[in-house]
C-alpha cells in the first residue's frame, strides 16, 4: 500500500510538471468555492467580506495563468444571506474575468433567505440562476449537464440549496432527472459531479460538538443521492464546497472531494489534474498572506460561531487546517 501511494504521488509530481500529454479523458481544472462576494463596504471577520471581491479576482488571475480546461464554482458565490442580492452584479462582473470555460452551481448563501429583516426581492435565488445562464444553469434551473468539447468528460451540476435554509437536499424530481441524465452518458466517458453541499460526512469530528452542524454540513438525503450516483459507473468524482474545509473520501468507487473557502481560513481552492486514470489534487492558497492571517484571527475571535461549536482555538484550527496536503488516487 505504501509503495502504491509513493508511486501515485511520484506520478502526480510529474503531472504537475506537465510531463504527460492530455488525452480525451485527461483534464486540468479548478474548483473555487465559497467566495461569499459582497461590496467592499462590508467588514471583515472570520469571513473576508470587505476584501471578498479582491480575493476572488486574485484567485481568478492565478487560475487563468494555468490555462485549465475548465473552472468550477461550487456555490456561495455571493453573500446573499447577510447582504442581499446587491452583490450579484459584482459577482457576475468578477467571474466574467475567468478565461477558460467556467460553470456555477448555487449555494445556500446565493439567495432567497426569507427572514423578517429581508424582502423576497433581496433574496431571490431565481435571479442568481438567471444571472449565470450559459455557465451551467439553464432555463431557470440550477441543475445542468455539459459535455466538455474534445474530451470524454461530462460535467453535471446540482442545485442542493433550499430556500431559506442552510441545509441542503435534492428533491425527488431532481433525483429522477439525475438518474435519467446519468443513464444517457456513454459508458466510455467520465462524469464529474459538482454540488454545494457534500453527499458524505468527511469528518466525524463534527458529530461530537454539534449534531445540528452535522445536519447543516451534509445533504439531508445524502444516502438517496449516493444511491443514484452509484448506479452509474461513469460517475468517478463528486466535488463540493460548503464546509469551508478540505476533505477527501472514496465510497463505493466514487471519489468525493470537498474544497475549502477562499473567503475564510485556510483560504484555499482546489486544483485537479487528471492523467491516464490518476487524479491529483492540491489545495492552493490565495496570494494575500496578510488576509489569510486576518481570517485566522477572526475565526478564533469571540464573535466566531466556530468558537461556540468547538470551544477551543486548537480545536478550531485543527478542524479547518487538516487534510490540505496534495494527494493522488486512481479513478
PDB file of C-alpha atoms in Angstrom:
ATOM      1  CA  UNK A   1       0.000   0.000   0.000  1.00  0.00           C
ATOM      2  CA  UNK A   2       2.805   2.422   0.892  1.00  0.00           C
ATOM      3  CA  UNK A   3       4.660   1.670  -2.347  1.00  0.00           C
ATOM      4  CA  UNK A   4       1.462   2.273  -4.340  1.00  0.00           C
ATOM      5  CA  UNK A   5       0.908   5.603  -2.586  1.00  0.00           C
ATOM      6  CA  UNK A   6       4.532   6.648  -3.263  1.00  0.00           C
ATOM      7  CA  UNK A   7       4.106   5.667  -6.897  1.00  0.00           C
ATOM      8  CA  UNK A   8       0.912   7.692  -7.235  1.00  0.00           C
ATOM      9  CA  UNK A   9       2.487  10.746  -5.622  1.00  0.00           C
ATOM     10  CA  UNK A  10       5.527  10.456  -7.888  1.00  0.00           C
ATOM     11  CA  UNK A  11       3.222  10.341 -10.886  1.00  0.00           C
ATOM     12  CA  UNK A  12       1.343  13.334  -9.512  1.00  0.00           C
ATOM     13  CA  UNK A  13       4.551  15.380  -9.283  1.00  0.00           C
ATOM     14  CA  UNK A  14       5.310  14.551 -12.905  1.00  0.00           C
ATOM     15  CA  UNK A  15       1.800  15.532 -13.911  1.00  0.00           C
ATOM     16  CA  UNK A  16       2.036  18.909 -12.151  1.00  0.00           C
ATOM     17  CA  UNK A  17       5.275  19.499 -14.026  1.00  0.00           C
ATOM     18  CA  UNK A  18       3.420  18.968 -17.290  1.00  0.00           C
ATOM     19  CA  UNK A  19       5.169  15.707 -18.176  1.00  0.00           C
ATOM     20  CA  UNK A  20       2.113  13.952 -19.579  1.00  0.00           C
ATOM     21  CA  UNK A  21       0.209  14.869 -22.735  1.00  0.00           C
ATOM     22  CA  UNK A  22      -3.505  15.444 -22.277  1.00  0.00           C
ATOM     23  CA  UNK A  23      -5.787  12.809 -23.799  1.00  0.00           C
ATOM     24  CA  UNK A  24      -9.578  12.694 -24.224  1.00  0.00           C
ATOM     25  CA  UNK A  25     -10.078  11.568 -20.612  1.00  0.00           C
ATOM     26  CA  UNK A  26      -7.413  13.881 -19.195  1.00  0.00           C
ATOM     27  CA  UNK A  27      -8.093  17.362 -17.855  1.00  0.00           C
ATOM     28  CA  UNK A  28      -6.748  20.222 -15.774  1.00  0.00           C
ATOM     29  CA  UNK A  29      -9.378  22.100 -13.790  1.00  0.00           C
ATOM     30  CA  UNK A  30     -10.007  24.068 -10.612  1.00  0.00           C
ATOM     31  CA  UNK A  31     -12.808  24.332  -8.090  1.00  0.00           C
ATOM     32  CA  UNK A  32     -13.232  27.726  -6.411  1.00  0.00           C
ATOM     33  CA  UNK A  33     -15.716  27.592  -3.579  1.00  0.00           C
ATOM     34  CA  UNK A  34     -17.498  29.816  -1.091  1.00  0.00           C
ATOM     35  CA  UNK A  35     -16.221  33.180  -2.320  1.00  0.00           C
ATOM     36  CA  UNK A  36     -19.081  34.921  -0.439  1.00  0.00           C
ATOM     37  CA  UNK A  37     -18.600  38.051  -2.554  1.00  0.00           C
ATOM     38  CA  UNK A  38     -20.126  41.285  -1.362  1.00  0.00           C
ATOM     39  CA  UNK A  39     -19.469  45.007  -1.621  1.00  0.00           C
ATOM     40  CA  UNK A  40     -16.253  46.442  -0.107  1.00  0.00           C
ATOM     41  CA  UNK A  41     -18.261  48.469   2.430  1.00  0.00           C
ATOM     42  CA  UNK A  42     -18.727  45.277   4.477  1.00  0.00           C
ATOM     43  CA  UNK A  43     -16.451  44.450   7.404  1.00  0.00           C
ATOM     44  CA  UNK A  44     -14.002  41.579   7.674  1.00  0.00           C
ATOM     45  CA  UNK A  45     -14.391  38.967  10.379  1.00  0.00           C
ATOM     46  CA  UNK A  46     -13.773  35.253  10.064  1.00  0.00           C
ATOM     47  CA  UNK A  47     -15.062  35.845   6.540  1.00  0.00           C
ATOM     48  CA  UNK A  48     -13.119  38.338   4.436  1.00  0.00           C
ATOM     49  CA  UNK A  49     -16.239  40.250   3.396  1.00  0.00           C
ATOM     50  CA  UNK A  50     -14.594  43.613   2.694  1.00  0.00           C
ATOM     51  CA  UNK A  51     -11.886  42.001   0.562  1.00  0.00           C
ATOM     52  CA  UNK A  52     -14.032  39.243  -0.939  1.00  0.00           C
ATOM     53  CA  UNK A  53     -14.059  40.605  -4.487  1.00  0.00           C
ATOM     54  CA  UNK A  54     -10.314  41.356  -4.483  1.00  0.00           C
ATOM     55  CA  UNK A  55      -9.602  37.839  -3.222  1.00  0.00           C
ATOM     56  CA  UNK A  56     -11.769  36.300  -5.947  1.00  0.00           C
ATOM     57  CA  UNK A  57     -10.116  38.423  -8.642  1.00  0.00           C
ATOM     58  CA  UNK A  58      -6.631  37.441  -7.480  1.00  0.00           C
ATOM     59  CA  UNK A  59      -7.508  33.739  -7.490  1.00  0.00           C
ATOM     60  CA  UNK A  60      -9.056  34.031 -10.949  1.00  0.00           C
ATOM     61  CA  UNK A  61      -5.932  35.781 -12.258  1.00  0.00           C
ATOM     62  CA  UNK A  62      -3.765  32.954 -10.902  1.00  0.00           C
ATOM     63  CA  UNK A  63      -6.044  30.277 -12.331  1.00  0.00           C
ATOM     64  CA  UNK A  64      -6.088  31.938 -15.755  1.00  0.00           C
ATOM     65  CA  UNK A  65      -2.296  31.663 -15.965  1.00  0.00           C
ATOM     66  CA  UNK A  66      -2.572  27.873 -15.648  1.00  0.00           C
ATOM     67  CA  UNK A  67      -4.834  27.684 -18.723  1.00  0.00           C
ATOM     68  CA  UNK A  68      -7.047  24.880 -17.382  1.00  0.00           C
ATOM     69  CA  UNK A  69      -9.704  23.092 -19.409  1.00  0.00           C
ATOM     70  CA  UNK A  70     -12.465  24.486 -17.199  1.00  0.00           C
ATOM     71  CA  UNK A  71     -13.164  26.089 -13.812  1.00  0.00           C
ATOM     72  CA  UNK A  72     -15.916  25.131 -11.363  1.00  0.00           C
ATOM     73  CA  UNK A  73     -17.558  27.334  -8.718  1.00  0.00           C
ATOM     74  CA  UNK A  74     -19.285  25.099  -6.171  1.00  0.00           C
ATOM     75  CA  UNK A  75     -21.676  27.620  -4.657  1.00  0.00           C
ATOM     76  CA  UNK A  76     -21.885  30.523  -2.199  1.00  0.00           C
ATOM     77  CA  UNK A  77     -20.530  32.789  -4.897  1.00  0.00           C
ATOM     78  CA  UNK A  78     -22.160  35.756  -3.132  1.00  0.00           C
ATOM     79  CA  UNK A  79     -23.081  36.578   0.463  1.00  0.00           C
ATOM     80  CA  UNK A  80     -26.809  36.859  -0.212  1.00  0.00           C
ATOM     81  CA  UNK A  81     -27.828  35.678   3.231  1.00  0.00           C
ATOM     82  CA  UNK A  82     -26.382  38.674   5.046  1.00  0.00           C
ATOM     83  CA  UNK A  83     -26.149  41.411   2.422  1.00  0.00           C
ATOM     84  CA  UNK A  84     -28.793  40.522  -0.161  1.00  0.00           C
ATOM     85  CA  UNK A  85     -28.675  40.291  -3.927  1.00  0.00           C
ATOM     86  CA  UNK A  86     -26.957  43.647  -4.450  1.00  0.00           C
ATOM     87  CA  UNK A  87     -23.711  41.657  -4.682  1.00  0.00           C
ATOM     88  CA  UNK A  88     -24.911  39.729  -7.735  1.00  0.00           C
ATOM     89  CA  UNK A  89     -23.710  42.285 -10.290  1.00  0.00           C
ATOM     90  CA  UNK A  90     -20.287  42.390  -8.633  1.00  0.00           C
ATOM     91  CA  UNK A  91     -20.079  38.611  -8.803  1.00  0.00           C
ATOM     92  CA  UNK A  92     -21.077  38.314 -12.456  1.00  0.00           C
ATOM     93  CA  UNK A  93     -18.576  41.020 -13.397  1.00  0.00           C
ATOM     94  CA  UNK A  94     -15.839  39.290 -11.392  1.00  0.00           C
ATOM     95  CA  UNK A  95     -16.463  35.838 -12.845  1.00  0.00           C
ATOM     96  CA  UNK A  96     -16.534  37.270 -16.358  1.00  0.00           C
ATOM     97  CA  UNK A  97     -12.761  37.583 -15.915  1.00  0.00           C
ATOM     98  CA  UNK A  98     -12.370  33.794 -15.997  1.00  0.00           C
ATOM     99  CA  UNK A  99     -10.785  32.964 -19.365  1.00  0.00           C
ATOM    100  CA  UNK A 100     -11.441  29.191 -19.658  1.00  0.00           C
ATOM    101  CA  UNK A 101     -14.932  27.690 -19.676  1.00  0.00           C
ATOM    102  CA  UNK A 102     -16.476  28.090 -16.242  1.00  0.00           C
ATOM    103  CA  UNK A 103     -19.541  26.706 -14.500  1.00  0.00           C
ATOM    104  CA  UNK A 104     -21.564  27.563 -11.395  1.00  0.00           C
ATOM    105  CA  UNK A 105     -23.931  25.788  -9.024  1.00  0.00           C
ATOM    106  CA  UNK A 106     -25.945  27.671  -6.370  1.00  0.00           C
ATOM    107  CA  UNK A 107     -25.156  27.528  -2.672  1.00  0.00           C
ATOM    108  CA  UNK A 108     -27.305  28.334   0.327  1.00  0.00           C
ATOM    109  CA  UNK A 109     -25.901  31.882   0.533  1.00  0.00           C
ATOM    110  CA  UNK A 110     -26.703  32.648  -3.101  1.00  0.00           C
ATOM    111  CA  UNK A 111     -30.195  33.919  -2.422  1.00  0.00           C
ATOM    112  CA  UNK A 112     -33.748  33.601  -1.097  1.00  0.00           C
ATOM    113  CA  UNK A 113     -33.268  33.835   2.652  1.00  0.00           C
ATOM    114  CA  UNK A 114     -36.750  34.913   3.680  1.00  0.00           C
ATOM    115  CA  UNK A 115     -36.236  36.419   7.124  1.00  0.00           C
ATOM    116  CA  UNK A 116     -38.072  39.145   8.993  1.00  0.00           C
ATOM    117  CA  UNK A 117     -35.439  41.728   8.102  1.00  0.00           C
ATOM    118  CA  UNK A 118     -35.306  40.740   4.405  1.00  0.00           C
ATOM    119  CA  UNK A 119     -37.562  41.030   1.386  1.00  0.00           C
ATOM    120  CA  UNK A 120     -38.111  38.438  -1.312  1.00  0.00           C
ATOM    121  CA  UNK A 121     -36.538  40.809  -3.836  1.00  0.00           C
ATOM    122  CA  UNK A 122     -33.331  40.921  -1.801  1.00  0.00           C
ATOM    123  CA  UNK A 123     -33.020  37.159  -1.577  1.00  0.00           C
ATOM    124  CA  UNK A 124     -34.333  35.723  -4.821  1.00  0.00           C
ATOM    125  CA  UNK A 125     -32.289  32.710  -5.913  1.00  0.00           C
ATOM    126  CA  UNK A 126     -34.005  32.663  -9.291  1.00  0.00           C
ATOM    127  CA  UNK A 127     -32.150  35.866 -10.079  1.00  0.00           C
ATOM    128  CA  UNK A 128     -28.858  34.177  -9.263  1.00  0.00           C
ATOM    129  CA  UNK A 129     -29.607  31.235 -11.540  1.00  0.00           C
ATOM    130  CA  UNK A 130     -30.688  33.513 -14.376  1.00  0.00           C
ATOM    131  CA  UNK A 131     -27.570  35.673 -13.993  1.00  0.00           C
ATOM    132  CA  UNK A 132     -25.323  32.674 -14.642  1.00  0.00           C
ATOM    133  CA  UNK A 133     -27.264  31.146 -17.513  1.00  0.00           C
ATOM    134  CA  UNK A 134     -24.804  29.788 -20.051  1.00  0.00           C
ATOM    135  CA  UNK A 135     -22.393  28.858 -17.287  1.00  0.00           C
ATOM    136  CA  UNK A 136     -24.308  25.821 -16.107  1.00  0.00           C
ATOM    137  CA  UNK A 137     -27.833  26.868 -15.101  1.00  0.00           C
ATOM    138  CA  UNK A 138     -30.353  26.744 -17.945  1.00  0.00           C
ATOM    139  CA  UNK A 139     -33.989  27.835 -18.196  1.00  0.00           C
ATOM    140  CA  UNK A 140     -34.291  28.880 -14.586  1.00  0.00           C
ATOM    141  CA  UNK A 141     -32.978  25.633 -13.120  1.00  0.00           C
ATOM    142  CA  UNK A 142     -29.814  25.120 -11.145  1.00  0.00           C
ATOM    143  CA  UNK A 143     -29.226  21.543 -12.360  1.00  0.00           C
ATOM    144  CA  UNK A 144     -27.307  21.058 -15.596  1.00  0.00           C
ATOM    145  CA  UNK A 145     -25.201  18.772 -17.795  1.00  0.00           C
ATOM    146  CA  UNK A 146     -22.257  19.744 -20.001  1.00  0.00           C
ATOM    147  CA  UNK A 147     -20.156  17.545 -22.290  1.00  0.00           C
ATOM    148  CA  UNK A 148     -16.654  19.026 -22.461  1.00  0.00           C
ATOM    149  CA  UNK A 149     -15.737  19.533 -26.157  1.00  0.00           C
ATOM    150  CA  UNK A 150     -12.919  17.291 -27.343  1.00  0.00           C
ATOM    151  CA  UNK A 151     -12.998  15.300 -24.105  1.00  0.00           C
ATOM    152  CA  UNK A 152     -14.673  12.124 -22.936  1.00  0.00           C
ATOM    153  CA  UNK A 153     -15.710  14.050 -19.831  1.00  0.00           C
ATOM    154  CA  UNK A 154     -19.218  15.083 -18.780  1.00  0.00           C
ATOM    155  CA  UNK A 155     -19.907  17.647 -16.060  1.00  0.00           C
ATOM    156  CA  UNK A 156     -23.131  17.502 -14.046  1.00  0.00           C
ATOM    157  CA  UNK A 157     -24.103  20.382 -11.762  1.00  0.00           C
ATOM    158  CA  UNK A 158     -26.679  20.008  -8.982  1.00  0.00           C
ATOM    159  CA  UNK A 159     -28.580  22.656  -7.044  1.00  0.00           C
ATOM    160  CA  UNK A 160     -28.594  21.289  -3.497  1.00  0.00           C
ATOM    161  CA  UNK A 161     -29.660  24.534  -1.822  1.00  0.00           C
ATOM    162  CA  UNK A 162     -33.057  25.089  -0.205  1.00  0.00           C
ATOM    163  CA  UNK A 163     -34.818  28.418   0.011  1.00  0.00           C
ATOM    164  CA  UNK A 164     -34.298  29.966   3.422  1.00  0.00           C
ATOM    165  CA  UNK A 165     -32.199  27.103   4.804  1.00  0.00           C
ATOM    166  CA  UNK A 166     -28.510  26.425   5.410  1.00  0.00           C
ATOM    167  CA  UNK A 167     -29.055  22.706   4.923  1.00  0.00           C
ATOM    168  CA  UNK A 168     -29.289  21.062   1.517  1.00  0.00           C
ATOM    169  CA  UNK A 169     -31.061  18.238  -0.280  1.00  0.00           C
ATOM    170  CA  UNK A 170     -32.103  17.034  -3.717  1.00  0.00           C
ATOM    171  CA  UNK A 171     -35.849  16.723  -4.254  1.00  0.00           C
ATOM    172  CA  UNK A 172     -37.452  13.696  -5.902  1.00  0.00           C
ATOM    173  CA  UNK A 173     -37.752  15.351  -9.319  1.00  0.00           C
ATOM    174  CA  UNK A 174     -34.062  16.276  -9.163  1.00  0.00           C
ATOM    175  CA  UNK A 175     -33.083  12.708  -8.301  1.00  0.00           C
ATOM    176  CA  UNK A 176     -35.170  11.438 -11.212  1.00  0.00           C
ATOM    177  CA  UNK A 177     -33.534  13.985 -13.528  1.00  0.00           C
ATOM    178  CA  UNK A 178     -30.078  12.972 -12.277  1.00  0.00           C
ATOM    179  CA  UNK A 179     -30.786   9.271 -12.801  1.00  0.00           C
ATOM    180  CA  UNK A 180     -32.024   9.923 -16.344  1.00  0.00           C
ATOM    181  CA  UNK A 181     -29.095  12.157 -17.283  1.00  0.00           C
ATOM    182  CA  UNK A 182     -26.509   9.697 -15.985  1.00  0.00           C
ATOM    183  CA  UNK A 183     -28.186   6.809 -17.822  1.00  0.00           C
ATOM    184  CA  UNK A 184     -27.733   8.740 -21.075  1.00  0.00           C
ATOM    185  CA  UNK A 185     -23.972   9.202 -20.657  1.00  0.00           C
ATOM    186  CA  UNK A 186     -21.885   6.882 -22.844  1.00  0.00           C
ATOM    187  CA  UNK A 187     -20.005   4.181 -20.943  1.00  0.00           C
ATOM    188  CA  UNK A 188     -16.599   5.390 -22.169  1.00  0.00           C
ATOM    189  CA  UNK A 189     -16.994   8.828 -20.567  1.00  0.00           C
ATOM    190  CA  UNK A 190     -16.038  10.130 -17.121  1.00  0.00           C
ATOM    191  CA  UNK A 191     -18.659  12.056 -15.144  1.00  0.00           C
ATOM    192  CA  UNK A 192     -17.639  14.763 -12.683  1.00  0.00           C
ATOM    193  CA  UNK A 193     -20.467  15.977 -10.438  1.00  0.00           C
ATOM    194  CA  UNK A 194     -20.316  19.375  -8.746  1.00  0.00           C
ATOM    195  CA  UNK A 195     -22.650  20.437  -5.936  1.00  0.00           C
ATOM    196  CA  UNK A 196     -22.526  22.793  -2.972  1.00  0.00           C
ATOM    197  CA  UNK A 197     -23.457  20.534  -0.050  1.00  0.00           C
ATOM    198  CA  UNK A 198     -21.409  17.324   0.414  1.00  0.00           C
ATOM    199  CA  UNK A 199     -23.094  13.960  -0.075  1.00  0.00           C
ATOM    200  CA  UNK A 200     -20.837  12.290   2.521  1.00  0.00           C
ATOM    201  CA  UNK A 201     -19.656  13.033   6.059  1.00  0.00           C
ATOM    202  CA  UNK A 202     -15.980  13.833   5.521  1.00  0.00           C
ATOM    203  CA  UNK A 203     -15.120  14.066   9.193  1.00  0.00           C
ATOM    204  CA  UNK A 204     -16.965  12.527  12.108  1.00  0.00           C
ATOM    205  CA  UNK A 205     -15.488  15.189  14.419  1.00  0.00           C
ATOM    206  CA  UNK A 206     -18.421  17.433  13.533  1.00  0.00           C
ATOM    207  CA  UNK A 207     -20.803  14.888  15.075  1.00  0.00           C
ATOM    208  CA  UNK A 208     -19.341  15.272  18.545  1.00  0.00           C
ATOM    209  CA  UNK A 209     -19.576  19.033  19.068  1.00  0.00           C
ATOM    210  CA  UNK A 210     -22.878  19.607  17.314  1.00  0.00           C
ATOM    211  CA  UNK A 211     -25.406  17.327  15.631  1.00  0.00           C
ATOM    212  CA  UNK A 212     -27.097  20.465  14.344  1.00  0.00           C
ATOM    213  CA  UNK A 213     -23.903  21.388  12.486  1.00  0.00           C
ATOM    214  CA  UNK A 214     -23.762  17.886  11.013  1.00  0.00           C
ATOM    215  CA  UNK A 215     -27.252  18.323   9.572  1.00  0.00           C
ATOM    216  CA  UNK A 216     -26.288  21.673   8.090  1.00  0.00           C
ATOM    217  CA  UNK A 217     -22.981  20.425   6.681  1.00  0.00           C
ATOM    218  CA  UNK A 218     -24.208  17.322   4.794  1.00  0.00           C
ATOM    219  CA  UNK A 219     -27.077  16.685   2.370  1.00  0.00           C
ATOM    220  CA  UNK A 220     -30.163  15.693   4.330  1.00  0.00           C
ATOM    221  CA  UNK A 221     -30.797  12.858   1.868  1.00  0.00           C
ATOM    222  CA  UNK A 222     -27.191  12.045   1.050  1.00  0.00           C
ATOM    223  CA  UNK A 223     -27.947   8.299   1.100  1.00  0.00           C
ATOM    224  CA  UNK A 224     -30.538   8.747  -1.654  1.00  0.00           C
ATOM    225  CA  UNK A 225     -28.183  10.888  -3.720  1.00  0.00           C
ATOM    226  CA  UNK A 226     -25.316   8.411  -3.421  1.00  0.00           C
ATOM    227  CA  UNK A 227     -27.635   5.549  -4.358  1.00  0.00           C
ATOM    228  CA  UNK A 228     -28.385   7.266  -7.673  1.00  0.00           C
ATOM    229  CA  UNK A 229     -24.732   8.108  -8.309  1.00  0.00           C
ATOM    230  CA  UNK A 230     -23.576   4.571  -7.525  1.00  0.00           C
ATOM    231  CA  UNK A 231     -25.988   3.067 -10.043  1.00  0.00           C
ATOM    232  CA  UNK A 232     -23.916   4.634 -12.807  1.00  0.00           C
ATOM    233  CA  UNK A 233     -20.299   3.511 -13.118  1.00  0.00           C
ATOM    234  CA  UNK A 234     -19.438   6.543 -15.247  1.00  0.00           C
ATOM    235  CA  UNK A 235     -19.522   8.715 -12.104  1.00  0.00           C
ATOM    236  CA  UNK A 236     -15.945   8.965 -10.846  1.00  0.00           C
ATOM    237  CA  UNK A 237     -15.701  12.247  -8.922  1.00  0.00           C
ATOM    238  CA  UNK A 238     -18.020  14.444  -6.833  1.00  0.00           C
ATOM    239  CA  UNK A 239     -16.750  17.929  -5.969  1.00  0.00           C
ATOM    240  CA  UNK A 240     -18.390  20.064  -3.272  1.00  0.00           C
ATOM    241  CA  UNK A 241     -17.888  23.111  -1.059  1.00  0.00           C
ATOM    242  CA  UNK A 242     -19.996  24.493   1.829  1.00  0.00           C
ATOM    243  CA  UNK A 243     -17.950  23.082   4.718  1.00  0.00           C
ATOM    244  CA  UNK A 244     -15.038  25.539   4.261  1.00  0.00           C
ATOM    245  CA  UNK A 245     -12.527  22.733   4.881  1.00  0.00           C
ATOM    246  CA  UNK A 246     -10.633  20.224   2.738  1.00  0.00           C
ATOM    247  CA  UNK A 247     -11.938  16.687   2.699  1.00  0.00           C
ATOM    248  CA  UNK A 248     -11.477  13.503   0.688  1.00  0.00           C
ATOM    249  CA  UNK A 249     -13.246  10.168   0.798  1.00  0.00           C
ATOM    250  CA  UNK A 250     -13.666   7.190  -1.517  1.00  0.00           C
ATOM    251  CA  UNK A 251     -17.017   5.464  -1.236  1.00  0.00           C
ATOM    252  CA  UNK A 252     -18.135   2.583  -3.450  1.00  0.00           C
ATOM    253  CA  UNK A 253     -15.885   3.530  -6.327  1.00  0.00           C
ATOM    254  CA  UNK A 254     -16.564   7.284  -6.303  1.00  0.00           C
ATOM    255  CA  UNK A 255     -14.085   9.929  -5.117  1.00  0.00           C
ATOM    256  CA  UNK A 256     -15.641  12.717  -3.020  1.00  0.00           C
ATOM    257  CA  UNK A 257     -13.588  15.906  -2.611  1.00  0.00           C
ATOM    258  CA  UNK A 258     -14.541  18.933  -0.501  1.00  0.00           C
ATOM    259  CA  UNK A 259     -12.974  22.314  -1.264  1.00  0.00           C
ATOM    260  CA  UNK A 260     -12.181  24.983   1.367  1.00  0.00           C
ATOM    261  CA  UNK A 261     -13.417  28.559   1.062  1.00  0.00           C
ATOM    262  CA  UNK A 262     -11.236  31.250  -0.483  1.00  0.00           C
ATOM    263  CA  UNK A 263     -13.027  33.675   1.846  1.00  0.00           C
ATOM    264  CA  UNK A 264     -12.171  32.157   5.234  1.00  0.00           C
ATOM    265  CA  UNK A 265      -9.170  30.427   6.774  1.00  0.00           C
ATOM    266  CA  UNK A 266      -7.345  28.428   5.436  1.00  0.00           C
ATOM    267  CA  UNK A 267      -8.341  30.462   2.321  1.00  0.00           C
ATOM    268  CA  UNK A 268      -7.658  27.797  -0.298  1.00  0.00           C
ATOM    269  CA  UNK A 269      -9.076  26.448  -3.532  1.00  0.00           C
ATOM    270  CA  UNK A 270      -8.668  23.074  -5.243  1.00  0.00           C
ATOM    271  CA  UNK A 271      -6.570  22.267  -8.282  1.00  0.00           C
ATOM    272  CA  UNK A 272      -7.278  18.984 -10.100  1.00  0.00           C
ATOM    273  CA  UNK A 273      -5.218  17.198 -12.708  1.00  0.00           C
ATOM    274  CA  UNK A 274      -6.495  14.027 -14.355  1.00  0.00           C
ATOM    275  CA  UNK A 275      -3.965  11.970 -16.310  1.00  0.00           C
ATOM    276  CA  UNK A 276      -4.217   8.357 -17.506  1.00  0.00           C
ATOM    277  CA  UNK A 277      -6.743   7.459 -14.822  1.00  0.00           C
ATOM    278  CA  UNK A 278      -4.878   9.117 -11.940  1.00  0.00           C
ATOM    279  CA  UNK A 279      -6.468  12.122 -10.239  1.00  0.00           C
ATOM    280  CA  UNK A 280      -4.080  14.530  -8.479  1.00  0.00           C
ATOM    281  CA  UNK A 281      -5.499  17.156  -6.125  1.00  0.00           C
ATOM    282  CA  UNK A 282      -3.774  20.072  -4.409  1.00  0.00           C
ATOM    283  CA  UNK A 283      -5.149  22.910  -2.299  1.00  0.00           C
ATOM    284  CA  UNK A 284      -3.724  26.266  -3.348  1.00  0.00           C
ATOM    285  CA  UNK A 285      -3.613  29.326  -1.053  1.00  0.00           C
ATOM    286  CA  UNK A 286      -4.877  32.749  -2.038  1.00  0.00           C
ATOM    287  CA  UNK A 287      -1.912  35.091  -2.687  1.00  0.00           C
ATOM    288  CA  UNK A 288      -2.698  37.571   0.124  1.00  0.00           C
ATOM    289  CA  UNK A 289      -0.830  36.226   3.174  1.00  0.00           C
ATOM    290  CA  UNK A 290      -1.973  39.132   5.335  1.00  0.00           C
ATOM    291  CA  UNK A 291      -5.637  38.387   4.655  1.00  0.00           C
ATOM    292  CA  UNK A 292      -5.131  34.708   5.443  1.00  0.00           C
ATOM    293  CA  UNK A 293      -3.808  35.683   8.867  1.00  0.00           C
ATOM    294  CA  UNK A 294      -6.627  38.201   9.368  1.00  0.00           C
ATOM    295  CA  UNK A 295      -9.191  35.491   8.644  1.00  0.00           C
ATOM    296  CA  UNK A 296      -7.444  33.096  11.037  1.00  0.00           C
ATOM    297  CA  UNK A 297      -7.668  35.674  13.827  1.00  0.00           C
ATOM    298  CA  UNK A 298     -11.326  36.262  13.024  1.00  0.00           C
ATOM    299  CA  UNK A 299     -12.020  32.542  13.155  1.00  0.00           C
ATOM    300  CA  UNK A 300     -10.691  32.479  16.724  1.00  0.00           C
ATOM    301  CA  UNK A 301     -12.441  35.633  17.901  1.00  0.00           C
ATOM    302  CA  UNK A 302     -15.263  35.766  20.398  1.00  0.00           C
ATOM    303  CA  UNK A 303     -17.708  36.584  17.590  1.00  0.00           C
ATOM    304  CA  UNK A 304     -16.901  33.404  15.656  1.00  0.00           C
ATOM    305  CA  UNK A 305     -19.614  30.755  15.511  1.00  0.00           C
ATOM    306  CA  UNK A 306     -16.850  28.153  15.309  1.00  0.00           C
ATOM    307  CA  UNK A 307     -15.526  29.020  18.755  1.00  0.00           C
ATOM    308  CA  UNK A 308     -19.033  28.368  20.052  1.00  0.00           C
ATOM    309  CA  UNK A 309     -19.075  24.983  18.335  1.00  0.00           C
ATOM    310  CA  UNK A 310     -15.562  23.722  19.119  1.00  0.00           C
ATOM    311  CA  UNK A 311     -14.878  25.607  22.381  1.00  0.00           C
ATOM    312  CA  UNK A 312     -11.103  25.978  21.876  1.00  0.00           C
ATOM    313  CA  UNK A 313      -8.735  27.670  19.413  1.00  0.00           C
ATOM    314  CA  UNK A 314      -6.717  24.492  18.928  1.00  0.00           C
ATOM    315  CA  UNK A 315      -9.823  22.503  18.019  1.00  0.00           C
ATOM    316  CA  UNK A 316     -10.960  25.129  15.500  1.00  0.00           C
ATOM    317  CA  UNK A 317      -7.558  25.316  13.796  1.00  0.00           C
ATOM    318  CA  UNK A 318      -7.181  21.552  13.797  1.00  0.00           C
ATOM    319  CA  UNK A 319     -10.593  21.107  12.204  1.00  0.00           C
ATOM    320  CA  UNK A 320     -10.221  23.642   9.392  1.00  0.00           C
ATOM    321  CA  UNK A 321      -6.495  23.226   8.827  1.00  0.00           C
ATOM    322  CA  UNK A 322      -6.229  19.490   8.243  1.00  0.00           C
ATOM    323  CA  UNK A 323      -6.406  17.455   5.026  1.00  0.00           C
ATOM    324  CA  UNK A 324      -4.814  20.183   2.896  1.00  0.00           C
ATOM    325  CA  UNK A 325      -1.920  18.034   1.662  1.00  0.00           C
ATOM    326  CA  UNK A 326      -1.664  17.141  -2.006  1.00  0.00           C
ATOM    327  CA  UNK A 327      -2.878  13.632  -2.813  1.00  0.00           C
ATOM    328  CA  UNK A 328      -3.338  11.329  -5.796  1.00  0.00           C
ATOM    329  CA  UNK A 329      -5.787   8.463  -6.382  1.00  0.00           C
ATOM    330  CA  UNK A 330      -6.735   6.097  -9.171  1.00  0.00           C
ATOM    331  CA  UNK A 331     -10.196   6.576 -10.646  1.00  0.00           C
TER     332      UNK A 331
END
